[in-house]
XYZ file of C-alpha atoms in Angstrom:
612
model
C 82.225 103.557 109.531
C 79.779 101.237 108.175
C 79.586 99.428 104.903
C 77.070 97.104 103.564
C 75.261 95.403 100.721
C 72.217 96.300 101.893
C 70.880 100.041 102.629
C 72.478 100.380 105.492
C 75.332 103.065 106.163
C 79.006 103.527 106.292
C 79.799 105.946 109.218
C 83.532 107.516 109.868
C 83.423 109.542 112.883
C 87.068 112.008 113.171
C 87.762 113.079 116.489
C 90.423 115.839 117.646
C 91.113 119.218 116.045
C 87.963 117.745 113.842
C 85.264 115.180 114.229
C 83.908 114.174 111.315
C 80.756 111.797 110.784
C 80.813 110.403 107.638
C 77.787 108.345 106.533
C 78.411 106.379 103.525
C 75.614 104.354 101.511
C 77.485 101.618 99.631
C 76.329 100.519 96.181
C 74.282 97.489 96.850
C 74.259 95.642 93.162
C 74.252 92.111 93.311
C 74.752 91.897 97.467
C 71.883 91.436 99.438
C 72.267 91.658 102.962
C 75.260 90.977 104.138
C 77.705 93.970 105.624
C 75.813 96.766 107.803
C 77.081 99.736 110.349
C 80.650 100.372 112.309
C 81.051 103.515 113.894
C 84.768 104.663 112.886
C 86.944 107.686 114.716
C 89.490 108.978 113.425
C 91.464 111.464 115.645
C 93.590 114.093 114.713
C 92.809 115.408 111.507
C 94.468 118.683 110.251
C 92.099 121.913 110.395
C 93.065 124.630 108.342
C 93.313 128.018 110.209
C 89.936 129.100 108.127
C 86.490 127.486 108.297
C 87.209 125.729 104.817
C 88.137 122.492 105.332
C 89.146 120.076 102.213
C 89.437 116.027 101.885
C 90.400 113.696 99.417
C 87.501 111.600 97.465
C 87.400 109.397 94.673
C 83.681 108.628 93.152
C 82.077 109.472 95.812
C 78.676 110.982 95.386
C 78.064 113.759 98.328
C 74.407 114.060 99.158
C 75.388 116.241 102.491
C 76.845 117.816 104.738
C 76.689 119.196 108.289
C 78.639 120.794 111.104
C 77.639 120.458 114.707
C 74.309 119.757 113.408
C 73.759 122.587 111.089
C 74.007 122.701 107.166
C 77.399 123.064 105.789
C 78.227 124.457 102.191
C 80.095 122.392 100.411
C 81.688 121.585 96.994
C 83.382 118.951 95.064
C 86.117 119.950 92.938
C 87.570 118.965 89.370
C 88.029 115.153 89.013
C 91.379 114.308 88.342
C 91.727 111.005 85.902
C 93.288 109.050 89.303
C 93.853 111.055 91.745
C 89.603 111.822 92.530
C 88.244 114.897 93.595
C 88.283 117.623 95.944
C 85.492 118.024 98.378
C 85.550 121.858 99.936
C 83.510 121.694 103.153
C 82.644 125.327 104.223
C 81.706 125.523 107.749
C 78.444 127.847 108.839
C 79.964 129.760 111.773
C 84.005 130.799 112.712
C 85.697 129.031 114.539
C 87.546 129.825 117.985
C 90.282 128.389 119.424
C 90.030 124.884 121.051
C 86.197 124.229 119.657
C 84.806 121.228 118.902
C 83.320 120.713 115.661
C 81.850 118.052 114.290
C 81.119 117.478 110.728
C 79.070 114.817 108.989
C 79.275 113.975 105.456
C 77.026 111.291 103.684
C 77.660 110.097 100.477
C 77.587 106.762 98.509
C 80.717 104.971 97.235
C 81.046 103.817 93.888
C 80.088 100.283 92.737
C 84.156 100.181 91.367
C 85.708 102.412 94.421
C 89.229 100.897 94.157
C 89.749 100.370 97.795
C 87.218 97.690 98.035
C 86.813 94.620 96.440
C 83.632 92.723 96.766
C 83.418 88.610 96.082
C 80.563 86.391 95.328
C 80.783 83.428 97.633
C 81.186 81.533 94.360
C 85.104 83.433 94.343
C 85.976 82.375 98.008
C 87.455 79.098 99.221
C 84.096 78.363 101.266
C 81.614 78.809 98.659
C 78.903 79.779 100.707
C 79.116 83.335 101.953
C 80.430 86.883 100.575
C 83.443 88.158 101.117
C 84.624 91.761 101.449
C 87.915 92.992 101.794
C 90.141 97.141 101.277
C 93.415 98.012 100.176
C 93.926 101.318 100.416
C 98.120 101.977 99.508
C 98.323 104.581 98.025
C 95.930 106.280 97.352
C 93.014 104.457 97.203
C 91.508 104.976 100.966
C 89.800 108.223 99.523
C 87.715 105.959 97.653
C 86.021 104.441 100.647
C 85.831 107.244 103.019
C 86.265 111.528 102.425
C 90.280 111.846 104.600
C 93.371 113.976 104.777
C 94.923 110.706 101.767
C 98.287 111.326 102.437
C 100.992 109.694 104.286
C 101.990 113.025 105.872
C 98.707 112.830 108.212
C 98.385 110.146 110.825
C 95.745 109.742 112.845
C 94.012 107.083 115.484
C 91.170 105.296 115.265
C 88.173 103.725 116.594
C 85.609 101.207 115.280
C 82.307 98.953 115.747
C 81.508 96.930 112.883
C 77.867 95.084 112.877
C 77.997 92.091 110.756
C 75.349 89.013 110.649
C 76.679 85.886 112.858
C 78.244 84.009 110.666
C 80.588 86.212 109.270
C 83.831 87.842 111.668
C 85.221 91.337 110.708
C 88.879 92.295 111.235
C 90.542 95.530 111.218
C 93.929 97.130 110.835
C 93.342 98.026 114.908
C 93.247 95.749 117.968
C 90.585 93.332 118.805
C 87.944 94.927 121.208
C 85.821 92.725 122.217
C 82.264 91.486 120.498
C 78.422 91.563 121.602
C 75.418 90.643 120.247
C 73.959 93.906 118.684
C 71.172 94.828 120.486
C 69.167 96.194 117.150
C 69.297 92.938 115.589
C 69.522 89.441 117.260
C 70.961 87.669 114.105
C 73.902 90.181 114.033
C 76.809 90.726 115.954
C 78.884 93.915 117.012
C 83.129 93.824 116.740
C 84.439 96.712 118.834
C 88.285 97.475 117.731
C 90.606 100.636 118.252
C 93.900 101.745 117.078
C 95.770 103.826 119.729
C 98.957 104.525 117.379
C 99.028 107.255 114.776
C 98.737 106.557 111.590
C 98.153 107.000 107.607
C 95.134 106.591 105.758
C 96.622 104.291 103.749
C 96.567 101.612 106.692
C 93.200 101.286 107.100
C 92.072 97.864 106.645
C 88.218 96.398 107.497
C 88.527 92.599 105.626
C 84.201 90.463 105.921
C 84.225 87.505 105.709
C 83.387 83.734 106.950
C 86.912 83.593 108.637
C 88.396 81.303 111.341
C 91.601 81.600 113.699
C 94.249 80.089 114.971
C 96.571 81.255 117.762
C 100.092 80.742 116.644
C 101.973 82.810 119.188
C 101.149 85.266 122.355
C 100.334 87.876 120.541
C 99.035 86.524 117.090
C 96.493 84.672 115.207
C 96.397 83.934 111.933
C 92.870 84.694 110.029
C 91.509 82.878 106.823
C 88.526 80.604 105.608
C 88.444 77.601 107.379
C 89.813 75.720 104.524
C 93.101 77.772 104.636
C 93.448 78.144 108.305
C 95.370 75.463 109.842
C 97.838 75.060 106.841
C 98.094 79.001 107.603
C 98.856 78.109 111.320
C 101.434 75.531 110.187
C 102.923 78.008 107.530
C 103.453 81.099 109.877
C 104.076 79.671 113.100
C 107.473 81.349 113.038
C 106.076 84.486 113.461
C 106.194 85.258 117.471
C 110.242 84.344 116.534
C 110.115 86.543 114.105
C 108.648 89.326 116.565
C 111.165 88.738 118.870
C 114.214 88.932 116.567
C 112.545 92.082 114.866
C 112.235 93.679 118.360
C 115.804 93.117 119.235
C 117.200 94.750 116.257
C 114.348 97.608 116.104
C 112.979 98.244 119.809
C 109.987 97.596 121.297
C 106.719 96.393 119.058
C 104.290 99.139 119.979
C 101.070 97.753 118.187
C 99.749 95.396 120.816
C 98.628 92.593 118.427
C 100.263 91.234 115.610
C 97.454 89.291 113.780
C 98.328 87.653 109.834
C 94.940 87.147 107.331
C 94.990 85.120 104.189
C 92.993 86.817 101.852
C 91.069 85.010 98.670
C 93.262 84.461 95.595
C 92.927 88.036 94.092
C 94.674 89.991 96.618
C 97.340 91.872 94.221
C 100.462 91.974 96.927
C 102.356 89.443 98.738
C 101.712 91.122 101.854
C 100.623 94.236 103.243
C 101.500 95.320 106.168
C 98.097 96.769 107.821
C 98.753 97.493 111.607
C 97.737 94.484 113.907
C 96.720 93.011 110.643
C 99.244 91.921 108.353
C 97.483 91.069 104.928
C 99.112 87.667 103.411
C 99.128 86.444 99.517
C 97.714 82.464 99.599
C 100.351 81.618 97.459
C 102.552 82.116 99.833
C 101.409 78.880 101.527
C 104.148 76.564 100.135
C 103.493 73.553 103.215
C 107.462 74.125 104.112
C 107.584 77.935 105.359
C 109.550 78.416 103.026
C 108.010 81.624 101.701
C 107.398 83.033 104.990
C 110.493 86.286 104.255
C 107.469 87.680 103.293
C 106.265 87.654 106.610
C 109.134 89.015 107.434
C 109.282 91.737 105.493
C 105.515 93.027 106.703
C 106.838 92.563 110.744
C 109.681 94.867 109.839
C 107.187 97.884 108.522
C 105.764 97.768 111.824
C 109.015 99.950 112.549
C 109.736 101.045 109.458
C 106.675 102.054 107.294
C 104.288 102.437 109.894
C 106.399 104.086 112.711
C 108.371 105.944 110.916
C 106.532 106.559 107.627
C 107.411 108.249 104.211
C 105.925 112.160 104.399
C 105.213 111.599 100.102
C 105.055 108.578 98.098
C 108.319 110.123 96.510
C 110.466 109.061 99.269
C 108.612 105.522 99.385
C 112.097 103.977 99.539
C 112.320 105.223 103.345
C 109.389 102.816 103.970
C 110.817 100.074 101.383
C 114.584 100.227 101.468
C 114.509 100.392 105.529
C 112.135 97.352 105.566
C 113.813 94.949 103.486
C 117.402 95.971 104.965
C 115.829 95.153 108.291
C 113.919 91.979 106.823
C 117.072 90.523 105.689
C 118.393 91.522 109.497
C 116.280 89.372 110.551
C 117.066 86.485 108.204
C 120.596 86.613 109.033
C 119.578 86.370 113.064
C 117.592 83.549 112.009
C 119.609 81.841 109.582
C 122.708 83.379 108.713
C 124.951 86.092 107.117
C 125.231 83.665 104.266
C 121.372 83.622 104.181
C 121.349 87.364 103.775
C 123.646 87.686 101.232
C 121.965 85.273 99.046
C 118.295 87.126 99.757
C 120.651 90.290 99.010
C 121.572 89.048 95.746
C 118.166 87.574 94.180
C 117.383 91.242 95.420
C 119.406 92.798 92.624
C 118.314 90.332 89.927
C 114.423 91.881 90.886
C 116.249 95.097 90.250
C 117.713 94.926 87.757
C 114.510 92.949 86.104
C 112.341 96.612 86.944
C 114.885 98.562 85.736
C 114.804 96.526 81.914
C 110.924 96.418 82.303
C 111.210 100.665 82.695
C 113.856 101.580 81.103
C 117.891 102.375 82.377
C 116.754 105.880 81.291
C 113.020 105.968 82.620
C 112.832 108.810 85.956
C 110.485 106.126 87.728
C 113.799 103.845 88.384
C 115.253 107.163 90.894
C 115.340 106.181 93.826
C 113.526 109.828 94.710
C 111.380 109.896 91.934
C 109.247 113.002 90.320
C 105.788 111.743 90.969
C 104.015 114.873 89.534
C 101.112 113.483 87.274
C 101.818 109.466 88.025
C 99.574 107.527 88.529
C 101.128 105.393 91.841
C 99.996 101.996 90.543
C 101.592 102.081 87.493
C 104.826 103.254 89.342
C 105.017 100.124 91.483
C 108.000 98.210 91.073
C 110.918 96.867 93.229
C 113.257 99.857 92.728
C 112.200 101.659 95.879
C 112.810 97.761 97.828
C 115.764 97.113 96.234
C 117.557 99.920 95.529
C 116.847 101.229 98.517
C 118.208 98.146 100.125
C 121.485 98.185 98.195
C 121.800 101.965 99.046
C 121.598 101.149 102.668
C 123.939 97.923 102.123
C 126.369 99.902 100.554
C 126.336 102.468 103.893
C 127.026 99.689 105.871
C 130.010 98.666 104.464
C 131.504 102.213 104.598
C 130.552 102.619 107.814
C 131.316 99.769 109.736
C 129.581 96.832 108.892
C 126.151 95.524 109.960
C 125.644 95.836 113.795
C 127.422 99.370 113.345
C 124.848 100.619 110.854
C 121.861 98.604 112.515
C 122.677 100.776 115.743
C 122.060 103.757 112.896
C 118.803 102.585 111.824
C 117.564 101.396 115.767
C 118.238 104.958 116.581
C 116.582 106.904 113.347
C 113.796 104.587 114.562
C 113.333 105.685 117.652
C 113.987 109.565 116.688
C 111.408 109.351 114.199
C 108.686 107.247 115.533
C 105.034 108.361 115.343
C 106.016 110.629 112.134
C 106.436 110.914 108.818
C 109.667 112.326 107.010
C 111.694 113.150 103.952
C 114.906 111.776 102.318
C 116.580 114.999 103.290
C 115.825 114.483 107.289
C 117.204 110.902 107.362
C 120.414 112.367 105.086
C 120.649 114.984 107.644
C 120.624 112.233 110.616
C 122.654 109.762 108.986
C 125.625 112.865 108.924
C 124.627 113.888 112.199
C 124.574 110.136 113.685
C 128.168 109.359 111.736
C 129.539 111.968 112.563
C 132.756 110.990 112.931
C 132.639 110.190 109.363
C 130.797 112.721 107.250
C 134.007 112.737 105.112
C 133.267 109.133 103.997
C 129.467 109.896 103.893
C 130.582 112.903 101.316
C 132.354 110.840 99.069
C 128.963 109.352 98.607
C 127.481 110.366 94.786
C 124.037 111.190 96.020
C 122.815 112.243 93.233
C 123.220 108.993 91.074
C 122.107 107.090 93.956
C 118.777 109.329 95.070
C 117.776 110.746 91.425
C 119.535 109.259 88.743
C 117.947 106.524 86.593
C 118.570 102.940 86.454
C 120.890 100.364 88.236
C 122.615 102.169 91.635
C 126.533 103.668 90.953
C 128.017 100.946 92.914
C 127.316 96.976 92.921
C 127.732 95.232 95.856
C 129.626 92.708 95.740
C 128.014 89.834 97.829
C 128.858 86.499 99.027
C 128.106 84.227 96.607
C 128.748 80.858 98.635
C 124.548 79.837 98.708
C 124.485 80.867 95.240
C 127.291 79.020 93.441
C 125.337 75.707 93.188
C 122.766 77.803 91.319
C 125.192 79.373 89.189
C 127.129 76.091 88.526
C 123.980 74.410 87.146
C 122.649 77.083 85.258
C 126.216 77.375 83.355
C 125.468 73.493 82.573
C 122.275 74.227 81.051
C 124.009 77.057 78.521
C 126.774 74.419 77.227
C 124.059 71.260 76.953
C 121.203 69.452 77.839
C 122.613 66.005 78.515
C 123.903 64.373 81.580
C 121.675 65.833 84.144
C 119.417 64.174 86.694
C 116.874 64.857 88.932
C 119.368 64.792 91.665
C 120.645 67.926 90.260
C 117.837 70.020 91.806
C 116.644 67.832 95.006
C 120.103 68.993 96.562
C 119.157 71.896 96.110
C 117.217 74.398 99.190
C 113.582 75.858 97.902
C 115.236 79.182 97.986
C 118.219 78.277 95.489
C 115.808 76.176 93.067
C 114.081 80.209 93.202
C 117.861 81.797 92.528
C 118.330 79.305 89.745
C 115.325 79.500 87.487
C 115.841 83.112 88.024
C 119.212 82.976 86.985
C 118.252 81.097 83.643
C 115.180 83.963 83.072
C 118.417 86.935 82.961
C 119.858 85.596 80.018
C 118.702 84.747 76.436
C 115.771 81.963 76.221
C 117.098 79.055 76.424
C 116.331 76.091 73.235
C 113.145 74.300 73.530
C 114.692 71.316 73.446
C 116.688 72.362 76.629
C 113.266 73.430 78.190
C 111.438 69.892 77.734
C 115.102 67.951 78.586
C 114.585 70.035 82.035
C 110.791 69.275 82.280
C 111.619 65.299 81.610
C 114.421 65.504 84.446
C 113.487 67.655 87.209
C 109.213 67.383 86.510
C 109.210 71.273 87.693
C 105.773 70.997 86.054
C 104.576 69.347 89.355
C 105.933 72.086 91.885
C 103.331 73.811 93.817
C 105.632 76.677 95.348
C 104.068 79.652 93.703
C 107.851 81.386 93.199
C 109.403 78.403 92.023
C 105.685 77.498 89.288
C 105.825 81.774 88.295
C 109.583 81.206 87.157
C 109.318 77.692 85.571
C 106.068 78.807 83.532
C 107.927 81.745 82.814
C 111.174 80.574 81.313
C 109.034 77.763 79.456
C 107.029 80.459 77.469
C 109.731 82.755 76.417
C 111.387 79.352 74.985
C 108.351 79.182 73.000
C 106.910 76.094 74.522
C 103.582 75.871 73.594
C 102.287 73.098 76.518
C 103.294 75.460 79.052
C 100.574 78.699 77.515
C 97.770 77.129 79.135
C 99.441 76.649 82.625
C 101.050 80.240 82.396
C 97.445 81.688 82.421
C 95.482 79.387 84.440
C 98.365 80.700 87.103
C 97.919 84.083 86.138
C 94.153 83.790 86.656
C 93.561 81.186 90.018
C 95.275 83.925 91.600
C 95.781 87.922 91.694
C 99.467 88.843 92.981
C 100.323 91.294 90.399
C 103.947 89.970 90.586
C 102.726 86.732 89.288
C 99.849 87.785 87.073
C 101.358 90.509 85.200
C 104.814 89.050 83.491
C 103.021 85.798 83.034
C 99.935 87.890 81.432
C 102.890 89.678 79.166
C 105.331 86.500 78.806
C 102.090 84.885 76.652
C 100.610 88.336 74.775
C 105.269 88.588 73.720
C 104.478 85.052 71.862
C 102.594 86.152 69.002
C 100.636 83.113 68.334
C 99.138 83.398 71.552
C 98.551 87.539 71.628
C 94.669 87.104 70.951
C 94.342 84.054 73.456
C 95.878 86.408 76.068
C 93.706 88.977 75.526
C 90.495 86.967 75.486
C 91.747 84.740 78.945
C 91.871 88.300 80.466
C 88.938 89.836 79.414
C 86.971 86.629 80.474
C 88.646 86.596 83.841
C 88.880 90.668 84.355
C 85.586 90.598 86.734
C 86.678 88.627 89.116
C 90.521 90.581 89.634
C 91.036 93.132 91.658
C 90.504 96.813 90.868
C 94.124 97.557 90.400
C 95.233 94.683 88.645
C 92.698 94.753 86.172
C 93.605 98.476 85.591
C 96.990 97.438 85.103
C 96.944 94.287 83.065
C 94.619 95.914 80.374
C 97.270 98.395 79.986
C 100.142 95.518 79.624
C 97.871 94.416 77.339
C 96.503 97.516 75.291
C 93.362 96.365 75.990
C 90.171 98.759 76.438
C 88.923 99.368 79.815
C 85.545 99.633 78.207
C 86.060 96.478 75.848
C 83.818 93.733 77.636
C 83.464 89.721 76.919
């Protein structure tokens, strides 16, 4: 696989019951020179029992095609508004059993291809060099190279990627060594492979002037050198997390578990790329606090990436599984208490999708009808946490946690290396509990897997982190007098978070109660992205006009679409501000990620088309 600014090529090779060479010629505007040639394999890719043979792209213009060196017919379907086009590769001879074929297939991505997002040196922390990185959940790896773009396939891969010296590539695979390359003395050659099945979705290739730093036997953390050792400092927990995740889960198959900063714009918190967990800056609080996140992407090396959903409908088995495991891990770590308290901001962000949706909108099942929807705009944390409480709430009938963590070890292991249904893990969780399928049938499936809006049952959850948080937030409904900045400071980083969001659930609160808070506790001068998103937040829905400004100069020095798109809405909902939302977007749209601009222009009816 090969991408580039220049005119060089991007070049997939699939090995197995089909090799495919794809050479790719990568719009060039505005890049010069920077990203050339890696050889990529992908092995076992589906044939169909006839010579046709069909992948997934998305604006990608096909100049040819060829099979075992000869020309191949081929065709690109009807474009579909999201989901791309069809490309029908007809093969010039049959085919017998056990042959070799391999096709290649050279195109040219699009300048947009939503997989890819290309940054000036002016939009990285160093200033001086380009910067290229993919995300390609869901569906977005079609848009960077022809596949089988569905979670159902998996496949392994292979990879050399030829950059100039002074920039490092890293992929979703295991470090395989580097050389100079031969071709070109001011260039050097990254070898990497992927042993491990799986999705398209988890391919990753990130460009860029990075650094390292080990932080445990089997990790490094990756990001500009301005980033890196605060990085170290931040994730150095990690190999502890590893270890914790492995006793709970099994064995870590991946090899390396490697974390990368990305630039500001990265949409997600995390993603959890194979040997390559992707990590949100702003998760770089300076007291690890944040680092659940981390976490979180460990635990989909079982759960997501092991065992992996077979459609995006059952994206809970990926979600739900990961966060119940994530919080696992916190309570090894810290404590029951500790989980509880994750467990029960967990519902708030529930319940917070399910008012953004709608109690009565399909997209809040937990098994959703995803005919016709477009992915991005289905993203929310109903999959995470309903998932979660789902899996909670099986727990307690069956036994409690280490009982139902034996469960989930051994669905693990059962299903590892494939991808399954919500029917196959309802089958195993009868067949595994045996003993109790008449509990398990007292279970209302249906208003847990495809009813709308909050789950049938609440947990109820230990409340002993959280009743500081509640007590002061009480104290803020009745009055804003006698309060001091003591108030918060006893307070952990994680309960200032439950607190603020406590306050954002009900009715905003006065202004005057808003500035008596900003004159006690100075939350204006926190840094912790979580805490800053809430504060800004609540102070805009109170009407506080100060606080516009910061809201989207937040929602612009940075991309995660958690942050940017409430705080995006929370200023377009104050009507005096509408216009000045729209116009900070459109000035900043450029420079945001693919997906996130998509999205925010809808939150904010705006064109796609309108420009500055």
């Amino acid at each position: 696989m090969c991408i580039s600014y220049g005119d060089s090529c991007f070049t997939v090779t699939i090995w197995g019951k089909l090799e495919v060479v794809v050479l790719v010629v990568v719009d060039t505007v505005g890049y010069p020179n920077v990203l050339p040639h890696f050889p990529f394999s992908l092995i076992s890719l589906s044939l169909s029992p006839s010579y046709h043979q069909t992948l997934d792209t998305k604006d990608l213009k096909v100049s040819k095609v060829t099979a075992n060196g000869q020309a191949a017919k081929f065709t690109l379907g009807p474009k579909h508004s999201f989901m791309g086009t069809p490309l029908e590769i007809t093969l010039p001879f049959d085919l017998s059993r056990g042959q070799h074929v391999i096709v290649e297939v050279t195109y040219e991505t699009a300048p947009n291809a939503s997989a890819l997002q290309w940054l000036t040196p002016e939009q990285t922390a160093g200033k001086k060099h380009p910067y290229l990185f993919s995300q390609c959940q869901a569906t977005h790896c079609r848009s960077m190279v022809p596949c089988q773009d569905t979670p159902a396939m998996k496949h392994t891969y292979y990879a050399q990627v030829s950059v100039p010296k002074e920039l490092v590539a890293v992929m979703s695979a295991v470090r395989d060594g580097e050389e100079p390359d031969p071709q070109d003395s001011s260039r050097a050659i990254y070898h990497f492979r992927q042993p491990v099945p799986m999705p398209s979705y988890l391919i990753a290739i990130v460009v860029g002037a990075l650094e390292s730093r080990e932080i445990g036997p089997r990790s490094r953390v990756w990001s500009e050198k301005e980033l890196v050792d605060k990085a170290a400092y931040e994730f150095s927990e990690t190999e502890t997390m590893l270890k914790t995740a492995e006793g709970l889960a099994g064995p870590y198959v991946w090899g390396q578990y490697d974390i990368l900063v990305l630039p500001p714009s990265f949409p997600y918190g995390g993603m959890e790329n194979p040997c390559l967990t992707y990590a949100t800056p702003t998760l770089l609080a300076g007291d690890r606090s944040l680092s659940n996140v981390i976490a979180h992407e460990i635990s989909h090396s079982w759960t997501g990436n092991l065992v992996t959903n077979k459609t995006w409908e059952h994206f809970w088995l990926n979600e739900g599984h990961t966060v119940y495991l994530e919080r696992m891990i916190g309570r090894s770590m810290e404590s029951e208490q500790f989980r509880q308290f994750k467990a029960m901001g967990g519902w708030k962000e529930l319940q917070e999708s399910v008012n953004t949706f709608g109690a009565n909108n399909p997209l809040t099942n937990l098994v959703p009808n995803l005919n016709e929807v477009d992915l991005d705009e289905a993203f929310s944390s109903v999959p995470y946490e309903k998932g979660f409480a789902l899996l909670y709430h099986l727990e307690e009938l069956m036994g409690g946690p280490e009982v139902f963590m034996g469960f989930v070890k051994s669905y693990i292991q059962l299903f590892s290396y494939s991808s399954i249904t919500t029917e196959e893990w309802k089958h195993y969780l009868f067949t595994y509990f045996k003993n109790k399928v008449d509990i398990l049938n007292k279970v209302d499936w249906n208003a847990w897997m495809h009813t709308p809006g909050m789950p049938p049952v609440k947990p109820q959850y230990d409340t002993t982190m959280a009743d500081a948080c509640i007590a002061l937030c009480k104290r803020w409904n009745i009055a804003f007098f006698f309060y001091n900045e003591g108030d918060v400071k006893t307070l952990s980083t994680h309960q200032l978070i439950e607190f603020l969001s406590l306050l954002l659930q009900q009715e905003p609160l006065p202004l005057s109660h808003v500035k008596r808070m900003q004159e006690v506790y100075q939350l204006n001068a926190f840094n912790n992205a979580e805490i800053r998103f809430r504060w800004l937040r609540l102070c805009v829905k109170s009407k506080w006009e100060d606080a516009v400004p910061m809201a989207l100069k937040m929602a612009t020095e940075q991309g995660r679409m958690k942050f940017t798109r409430p705080l995006f809405k929370e200023v377009y909902n104050f009507d005096k501000y509408r216009e000045e939302a729209v116009r900070v977007f459109i000035a900043h749209r450029a420079a945001m990620h693919p997906v996130t601009a998509n999205l925010v222009s809808k939150d904010l009816k705006v064109d796609n088309d309108k420009s500055t």
